[in-house]
Amino acid sequence: MEKTFQPQQIEEYWYRSWEERGYFSPRGEGTPYCIAIPPPNVTGRLHMGHGFQHAIMDALIRLHRMQGHQTLWQVGTDHAGIATQMVVERQLTAADTNRHELGREAFVDKVWDWKDESGGIITQQLRRMGSSLDWSRERFTMDEQLSNVVEKVFIDLYEEGLIYRGNRLVNWDPQLHTAISDLEVVSEEEDGYLWHFNYPIADSDEHLTIATTRPETMLGDAAVAVHPEDERYAHLVGKFVELPLCNRRIPIISDDYVDPEFGTGCVKITPAHDFNDYEMGKRHNLEVINILTDGASINEEAPEAFRGLDRFEARARIIEAIESLGLLEKIEPHKLKVPRGDRSGVVIEPYLTHQWYVAIQSLADPAIKAVENGDIEFVPKNWENTFFAWMRDIQDWCISRQLWWGHRIPAWYDYKGNVYVGSSESAVRQKHQLSDKIELHQDEDVLDTWFSSALWTFSTLGWPDDLEYFNKFHPTNVLVTGFDIIFFWVARMIMMTLKFTGEIPFKKVYITGLVRDEHGQKMSKSKGNILDPIDLIDGIELDALVKKRTSDMMQPQLKQKIAELTRASYPAGIAAYGTDALRFTFYSLASTGRDIKFDVGRTEGFRNFCNKIWNAARYAMMNSEGDSLSPEWNPAEFSSADRWILSRLEQTIGEVLAALEDYRFDLASQSLYEFIWNEYCDWYLELSKPILWDKDNNPQAARATLSVLLTVLERSLRLLHPFMPFLTEEIWQKLAPLIGIKGDSIMLQPYPERDPTNFDEVAQAEISWLKGIILAIRNIRGEMDISPAKSIRAFLRGSNEQDKTCLRLNRVYLQKLAKLESIEWLNPDQVPPTCATGLHNNVEVLVPLAGLIDISAETARLEKEIGKLETGLKSISGKLGNENFVSKAPDAVVTKERAKQGEMQAALTSLRSKLDELNNVSA
RNA sequence: AGGCGCGUAGCUCAGUUGGUUAGAGCGCUACCUUGACAUGGUAGAGGUCACCAGUUCGAAUCUGGUCGUGCCUACCA
């Protein structure tokens, strides 16, 4: 074995081997267990959020597989309509053309080409994470079968009247020329202005002043509104204003919606370009005047002077024009929330269009109920509130997108605009008995990608035609995803799945935190703080990292700053930590919080942990000298150390299983880390040395210890395998044969189960005594600055027979681990030479001072110890001195405190007398 | 404006139903290349658990409030 763990030498090999041998497919007859992957964008790249969630899913999957379930991790990708189309459009722009020049069919072919070209990347990256996905069942949202489900669902909902076509305001992305849903709009506060315009009152010399943040929309104004109780304007209600620049008269109306405190208390109403105004327009029967084109420039409805101008150019011209008319009252700086498309980043316009909607209410009710009655549980539970809040105020879902990449809406129109919905043009003709002479054309739009994602759990399992897998694995057991898509995806999946299959899609929803950078900032391309999971696995040079973070930027002016920050955060680039270390980092961070600050320091720590395990295995196997041990063992031969480590392993198994039950991967990983490093490596390995090195004199004990050494390691590897698949497999392959365990892979071995017979309180007490004595001696050595190379003498003194026995049984260990020349028992009345003193419970640990230490150092040390004890004692005595505590606290607690007080008092007395002795010596 | 989180060691975080002298990792200090491992070992320093009240024999933990901070939802043109 190599002296250090080299992850890159083994990961690829083992993954390929598992995949080729079909280990990722369900096997056996156990209870089915299934997770459906949240489908990543087929042309996307793996990011930290994926890495994190896949680490978690894989741990769950590997755990259940080892526990004997028929386990399926259903894999697939989605077509990511807008994102993918944008990428290809950008390529066309670079080639100096565009999709319209190309035509729809050729464009869609191009997207398929792009999918074929780049579509393998993310699935390869998933493999690098060690994810044991069943690749033989890989699906894509645009596969024929899945597309058929999409179509069926659309048609069924339409025929039931739950999908309808509506003409209303939507969020319009003028760059992408498509509607997007509320959820795809992000509003951030930005600096803007509030322009105050004077609108002249018709047939009067008066004017009123409106305030607006979007002056260009005045071209579509249909009214001016004031609050009904606003006395300043009461006399104007019912009159008209002359809308400047437009030569139109519009009414002055009153409506509760108006806030008299804001601006001037007069608000211009533009029903075609503002959601609130639209509602008010409906209340007051106002004209809806659309003044924008698809691309958000001014259209034919507007006065000629502004036609064809981009909206922002038009804004500037209108302000100029108003000013030249003397109607510009003032301009105030103003902070406002600007809605932008989450993909394109451009300002979204409320825009009046025909779109397809899902009438959501009747679907929402059962979904709410499923969570209320506990059929579906969120983990952590408080996310249910977020879910409820949104579901109880849910809006109809706009599902049409004016894109070319996606599932085309199965609707046809005749020349009169009648709509026919069906699976194909001929099906529609047949159903509605339309003659071939009537020309039909299909709806140009495609469906929101989330529409197909909402069907994911059942469409990937073969529903509705091939029900074998569906019947076995649906509902899936758990969905692992981020809170950012509870509305986008989780809620919609619940609604659609209940509607069509009558089943919930999953029993649990485990909501993970969001991975942020080491300062708590969201990772984003524009901030330049992205970490690529693959770079953490393989490592990356600083220059390459800087280049990666600064290339292809939307805002090139940030380049230098990002480069500096990157150089400051990663002066040496990123080392190659390997997949197991990265995965373990994710587990350790997976607590209940919703922000996960990713700290590379932790990954480094876990890389070291991997190396620790590697070397422990190296030690264990070196000592076995290639002999294979019989699997039968004789517990009668076990030392207390042997029984102790088995007992601790038993506890660890219990902790890990309990933590996993609660999805507390952080606790599970911590138990494993502590056990393996702080118990097995730090103590058991050291305790095994004197036994193994004394093989010739005591072969039975050596054989027993060796078998425990190997067995505990083997069980630990199995316990650890769901978290660190590669390292554990590599070691297990070498280790298992040594103790007669046969099997092709650790991933098909049974997961350790609880076995209370391994729990051994006596052994734990004895080893805890041993540790305490060793720690006391080491403490003296450390504080007294005694070279670790120097063997020293030590004495133990006390009156307890049990302590005496412990010394007798553990003398060898003490001598080895504390590097002692000798250790002898003194009876309480025996007077040792001048010593440095430590205490473990009631045992005095004495190290003769002669020639080793200066007395003042020991005095200082004792005083420090005494100080600590005094502080502790004061607080305990305070408690016990309190009548109320003694009378009201449970007896067990009081007894415990009393015992503690006694011990501390004794210790204090003993140390004080030591201090006195020293003072006498030095005097 | 509402809702939900969070505030524990220099940093990143645990702390299960209130009962410890408040823990871990990284970092820090000192010493050590001893035959698994310097990606290591041994010892050590470091915290008024944001603040203020309250409940209780007892509060990091429960309640109320304050401050700070983050996110989500709805928004004032």
PDB file of N, CA and C in Angstrom, chain A residues 122-173:
ATOM      1  N   ILE A 122     -22.627  16.554 -17.560  1.00  0.00           N
ATOM      2  CA  ILE A 122     -23.104  16.504 -16.186  1.00  0.00           C
ATOM      3  C   ILE A 122     -23.272  15.069 -15.705  1.00  0.00           C
ATOM      4  N   THR A 123     -23.627  14.178 -16.601  1.00  0.00           N
ATOM      5  CA  THR A 123     -23.770  12.795 -16.147  1.00  0.00           C
ATOM      6  C   THR A 123     -22.397  12.195 -15.818  1.00  0.00           C
ATOM      7  N   GLN A 124     -21.377  12.625 -16.549  1.00  0.00           N
ATOM      8  CA  GLN A 124     -20.023  12.189 -16.180  1.00  0.00           C
ATOM      9  C   GLN A 124     -19.625  12.751 -14.821  1.00  0.00           C
ATOM     10  N   GLN A 125     -20.022  14.008 -14.588  1.00  0.00           N
ATOM     11  CA  GLN A 125     -19.663  14.628 -13.322  1.00  0.00           C
ATOM     12  C   GLN A 125     -20.375  13.947 -12.156  1.00  0.00           C
ATOM     13  N   LEU A 126     -21.613  13.524 -12.408  1.00  0.00           N
ATOM     14  CA  LEU A 126     -22.325  12.792 -11.364  1.00  0.00           C
ATOM     15  C   LEU A 126     -21.586  11.507 -11.015  1.00  0.00           C
ATOM     16  N   ARG A 127     -21.008  10.900 -12.016  1.00  0.00           N
ATOM     17  CA  ARG A 127     -20.231   9.689 -11.763  1.00  0.00           C
ATOM     18  C   ARG A 127     -19.009  10.007 -10.908  1.00  0.00           C
ATOM     19  N   ARG A 128     -18.418  11.143 -11.172  1.00  0.00           N
ATOM     20  CA  ARG A 128     -17.231  11.502 -10.380  1.00  0.00           C
ATOM     21  C   ARG A 128     -17.556  11.647  -8.896  1.00  0.00           C
ATOM     22  N   MET A 129     -18.799  12.018  -8.605  1.00  0.00           N
ATOM     23  CA  MET A 129     -19.205  12.149  -7.203  1.00  0.00           C
ATOM     24  C   MET A 129     -19.424  10.779  -6.548  1.00  0.00           C
ATOM     25  N   GLY A 130     -19.336   9.732  -7.350  1.00  0.00           N
ATOM     26  CA  GLY A 130     -19.545   8.391  -6.819  1.00  0.00           C
ATOM     27  C   GLY A 130     -21.006   7.996  -6.740  1.00  0.00           C
ATOM     28  N   SER A 131     -21.861   8.787  -7.361  1.00  0.00           N
ATOM     29  CA  SER A 131     -23.297   8.556  -7.247  1.00  0.00           C
ATOM     30  C   SER A 131     -23.717   7.227  -7.868  1.00  0.00           C
ATOM     31  N   SER A 132     -24.371   6.401  -7.085  1.00  0.00           N
ATOM     32  CA  SER A 132     -24.719   5.066  -7.590  1.00  0.00           C
ATOM     33  C   SER A 132     -26.096   5.081  -8.246  1.00  0.00           C
ATOM     34  N   LEU A 133     -26.191   5.848  -9.302  1.00  0.00           N
ATOM     35  CA  LEU A 133     -27.424   5.992 -10.067  1.00  0.00           C
ATOM     36  C   LEU A 133     -27.593   4.838 -11.035  1.00  0.00           C
ATOM     37  N   ASP A 134     -28.821   4.430 -11.245  1.00  0.00           N
ATOM     38  CA  ASP A 134     -29.069   3.341 -12.185  1.00  0.00           C
ATOM     39  C   ASP A 134     -29.078   3.879 -13.616  1.00  0.00           C
ATOM     40  N   TRP A 135     -27.903   3.886 -14.210  1.00  0.00           N
ATOM     41  CA  TRP A 135     -27.763   4.489 -15.546  1.00  0.00           C
ATOM     42  C   TRP A 135     -28.537   3.726 -16.609  1.00  0.00           C
ATOM     43  N   SER A 136     -28.831   2.477 -16.336  1.00  0.00           N
ATOM     44  CA  SER A 136     -29.565   1.713 -17.352  1.00  0.00           C
ATOM     45  C   SER A 136     -30.983   2.250 -17.524  1.00  0.00           C
ATOM     46  N   ARG A 137     -31.438   3.054 -16.560  1.00  0.00           N
ATOM     47  CA  ARG A 137     -32.789   3.595 -16.658  1.00  0.00           C
ATOM     48  C   ARG A 137     -32.777   5.102 -16.869  1.00  0.00           C
ATOM     49  N   GLU A 138     -31.703   5.618 -17.425  1.00  0.00           N
ATOM     50  CA  GLU A 138     -31.590   7.066 -17.592  1.00  0.00           C
ATOM     51  C   GLU A 138     -32.720   7.601 -18.477  1.00  0.00           C
ATOM     52  N   ARG A 139     -33.286   8.722 -18.046  1.00  0.00           N
ATOM     53  CA  ARG A 139     -34.386   9.333 -18.792  1.00  0.00           C
ATOM     54  C   ARG A 139     -34.084  10.800 -19.069  1.00  0.00           C
ATOM     55  N   PHE A 140     -34.811  11.319 -20.047  1.00  0.00           N
ATOM     56  CA  PHE A 140     -34.664  12.733 -20.408  1.00  0.00           C
ATOM     57  C   PHE A 140     -36.081  13.251 -20.612  1.00  0.00           C
ATOM     58  N   THR A 141     -36.335  14.473 -20.161  1.00  0.00           N
ATOM     59  CA  THR A 141     -37.723  14.945 -20.213  1.00  0.00           C
ATOM     60  C   THR A 141     -38.293  14.980 -21.626  1.00  0.00           C
ATOM     61  N   MET A 142     -37.414  15.019 -22.631  1.00  0.00           N
ATOM     62  CA  MET A 142     -37.934  15.075 -24.000  1.00  0.00           C
ATOM     63  C   MET A 142     -37.917  13.704 -24.670  1.00  0.00           C
ATOM     64  N   ASP A 143     -37.598  12.652 -23.905  1.00  0.00           N
ATOM     65  CA  ASP A 143     -37.739  11.302 -24.461  1.00  0.00           C
ATOM     66  C   ASP A 143     -39.165  11.098 -24.943  1.00  0.00           C
ATOM     67  N   GLU A 144     -39.294  10.174 -25.854  1.00  0.00           N
ATOM     68  CA  GLU A 144     -40.626   9.948 -26.428  1.00  0.00           C
ATOM     69  C   GLU A 144     -41.647   9.576 -25.347  1.00  0.00           C
ATOM     70  N   GLN A 145     -41.247   8.644 -24.505  1.00  0.00           N
ATOM     71  CA  GLN A 145     -42.217   8.178 -23.509  1.00  0.00           C
ATOM     72  C   GLN A 145     -42.610   9.297 -22.563  1.00  0.00           C
ATOM     73  N   LEU A 146     -41.631  10.064 -22.098  1.00  0.00           N
ATOM     74  CA  LEU A 146     -41.945  11.152 -21.181  1.00  0.00           C
ATOM     75  C   LEU A 146     -42.761  12.239 -21.870  1.00  0.00           C
ATOM     76  N   SER A 147     -42.432  12.457 -23.148  1.00  0.00           N
ATOM     77  CA  SER A 147     -43.187  13.462 -23.890  1.00  0.00           C
ATOM     78  C   SER A 147     -44.645  13.032 -24.052  1.00  0.00           C
ATOM     79  N   ASN A 148     -44.836  11.728 -24.223  1.00  0.00           N
ATOM     80  CA  ASN A 148     -46.212  11.227 -24.327  1.00  0.00           C
ATOM     81  C   ASN A 148     -46.991  11.491 -23.049  1.00  0.00           C
ATOM     82  N   VAL A 149     -46.310  11.336 -21.907  1.00  0.00           N
ATOM     83  CA  VAL A 149     -46.977  11.597 -20.637  1.00  0.00           C
ATOM     84  C   VAL A 149     -47.341  13.080 -20.535  1.00  0.00           C
ATOM     85  N   VAL A 150     -46.414  13.921 -20.943  1.00  0.00           N
ATOM     86  CA  VAL A 150     -46.664  15.360 -20.913  1.00  0.00           C
ATOM     87  C   VAL A 150     -47.907  15.685 -21.733  1.00  0.00           C
ATOM     88  N   GLU A 151     -47.959  15.102 -22.909  1.00  0.00           N
ATOM     89  CA  GLU A 151     -49.062  15.358 -23.810  1.00  0.00           C
ATOM     90  C   GLU A 151     -50.389  14.855 -23.236  1.00  0.00           C
ATOM     91  N   LYS A 152     -50.332  13.652 -22.704  1.00  0.00           N
ATOM     92  CA  LYS A 152     -51.544  13.070 -22.119  1.00  0.00           C
ATOM     93  C   LYS A 152     -52.064  13.944 -20.975  1.00  0.00           C
ATOM     94  N   VAL A 153     -51.135  14.371 -20.129  1.00  0.00           N
ATOM     95  CA  VAL A 153     -51.532  15.178 -18.975  1.00  0.00           C
ATOM     96  C   VAL A 153     -52.150  16.500 -19.444  1.00  0.00           C
ATOM     97  N   PHE A 154     -51.527  17.083 -20.455  1.00  0.00           N
ATOM     98  CA  PHE A 154     -52.052  18.343 -20.963  1.00  0.00           C
ATOM     99  C   PHE A 154     -53.475  18.145 -21.498  1.00  0.00           C
ATOM    100  N   ILE A 155     -53.620  17.114 -22.304  1.00  0.00           N
ATOM    101  CA  ILE A 155     -54.929  16.887 -22.933  1.00  0.00           C
ATOM    102  C   ILE A 155     -55.998  16.578 -21.886  1.00  0.00           C
ATOM    103  N   ASP A 156     -55.630  15.709 -20.935  1.00  0.00           N
ATOM    104  CA  ASP A 156     -56.609  15.344 -19.908  1.00  0.00           C
ATOM    105  C   ASP A 156     -57.033  16.563 -19.099  1.00  0.00           C
ATOM    106  N   LEU A 157     -56.049  17.371 -18.716  1.00  0.00           N
ATOM    107  CA  LEU A 157     -56.386  18.559 -17.918  1.00  0.00           C
ATOM    108  C   LEU A 157     -57.250  19.520 -18.734  1.00  0.00           C
ATOM    109  N   TYR A 158     -56.934  19.612 -20.015  1.00  0.00           N
ATOM    110  CA  TYR A 158     -57.714  20.503 -20.873  1.00  0.00           C
ATOM    111  C   TYR A 158     -59.160  20.027 -20.968  1.00  0.00           C
ATOM    112  N   GLU A 159     -59.274  18.722 -21.167  1.00  0.00           N
ATOM    113  CA  GLU A 159     -60.632  18.200 -21.343  1.00  0.00           C
ATOM    114  C   GLU A 159     -61.439  18.295 -20.062  1.00  0.00           C
ATOM    115  N   GLU A 160     -60.727  18.323 -18.961  1.00  0.00           N
ATOM    116  CA  GLU A 160     -61.409  18.476 -17.693  1.00  0.00           C
ATOM    117  C   GLU A 160     -61.659  19.948 -17.368  1.00  0.00           C
ATOM    118  N   GLY A 161     -61.204  20.808 -18.242  1.00  0.00           N
ATOM    119  CA  GLY A 161     -61.397  22.230 -18.017  1.00  0.00           C
ATOM    120  C   GLY A 161     -60.384  22.843 -17.062  1.00  0.00           C
ATOM    121  N   LEU A 162     -59.335  22.114 -16.777  1.00  0.00           N
ATOM    122  CA  LEU A 162     -58.339  22.625 -15.830  1.00  0.00           C
ATOM    123  C   LEU A 162     -57.173  23.315 -16.523  1.00  0.00           C
ATOM    124  N   ILE A 163     -57.123  23.182 -17.850  1.00  0.00           N
ATOM    125  CA  ILE A 163     -56.171  23.995 -18.598  1.00  0.00           C
ATOM    126  C   ILE A 163     -57.001  24.884 -19.511  1.00  0.00           C
ATOM    127  N   TYR A 164     -56.671  26.146 -19.500  1.00  0.00           N
ATOM    128  CA  TYR A 164     -57.437  27.072 -20.326  1.00  0.00           C
ATOM    129  C   TYR A 164     -56.498  28.102 -20.916  1.00  0.00           C
ATOM    130  N   ARG A 165     -57.036  28.807 -21.888  1.00  0.00           N
ATOM    131  CA  ARG A 165     -56.242  29.832 -22.533  1.00  0.00           C
ATOM    132  C   ARG A 165     -56.768  31.174 -22.054  1.00  0.00           C
ATOM    133  N   GLY A 166     -55.902  32.055 -21.662  1.00  0.00           N
ATOM    134  CA  GLY A 166     -56.371  33.332 -21.141  1.00  0.00           C
ATOM    135  C   GLY A 166     -55.598  34.492 -21.722  1.00  0.00           C
ATOM    136  N   ASN A 167     -56.254  35.648 -21.752  1.00  0.00           N
ATOM    137  CA  ASN A 167     -55.609  36.865 -22.228  1.00  0.00           C
ATOM    138  C   ASN A 167     -55.473  37.801 -21.046  1.00  0.00           C
ATOM    139  N   ARG A 168     -54.307  37.890 -20.528  1.00  0.00           N
ATOM    140  CA  ARG A 168     -54.115  38.726 -19.343  1.00  0.00           C
ATOM    141  C   ARG A 168     -52.663  39.162 -19.259  1.00  0.00           C
ATOM    142  N   LEU A 169     -52.405  39.966 -18.260  1.00  0.00           N
ATOM    143  CA  LEU A 169     -51.022  40.430 -18.102  1.00  0.00           C
ATOM    144  C   LEU A 169     -50.145  39.279 -17.618  1.00  0.00           C
ATOM    145  N   VAL A 170     -48.979  39.183 -18.213  1.00  0.00           N
ATOM    146  CA  VAL A 170     -47.990  38.213 -17.739  1.00  0.00           C
ATOM    147  C   VAL A 170     -46.670  38.941 -17.552  1.00  0.00           C
ATOM    148  N   ASN A 171     -45.747  38.246 -16.916  1.00  0.00           N
ATOM    149  CA  ASN A 171     -44.375  38.762 -16.856  1.00  0.00           C
ATOM    150  C   ASN A 171     -43.713  38.458 -18.185  1.00  0.00           C
ATOM    151  N   TRP A 172     -43.357  39.500 -18.871  1.00  0.00           N
ATOM    152  CA  TRP A 172     -42.824  39.316 -20.219  1.00  0.00           C
ATOM    153  C   TRP A 172     -41.338  39.651 -20.242  1.00  0.00           C
ATOM    154  N   ASP A 173     -40.577  38.720 -20.770  1.00  0.00           N
ATOM    155  CA  ASP A 173     -39.146  38.982 -20.918  1.00  0.00           C
ATOM    156  C   ASP A 173     -38.901  39.490 -22.332  1.00  0.00           C
TER     157      ASP A 173
END
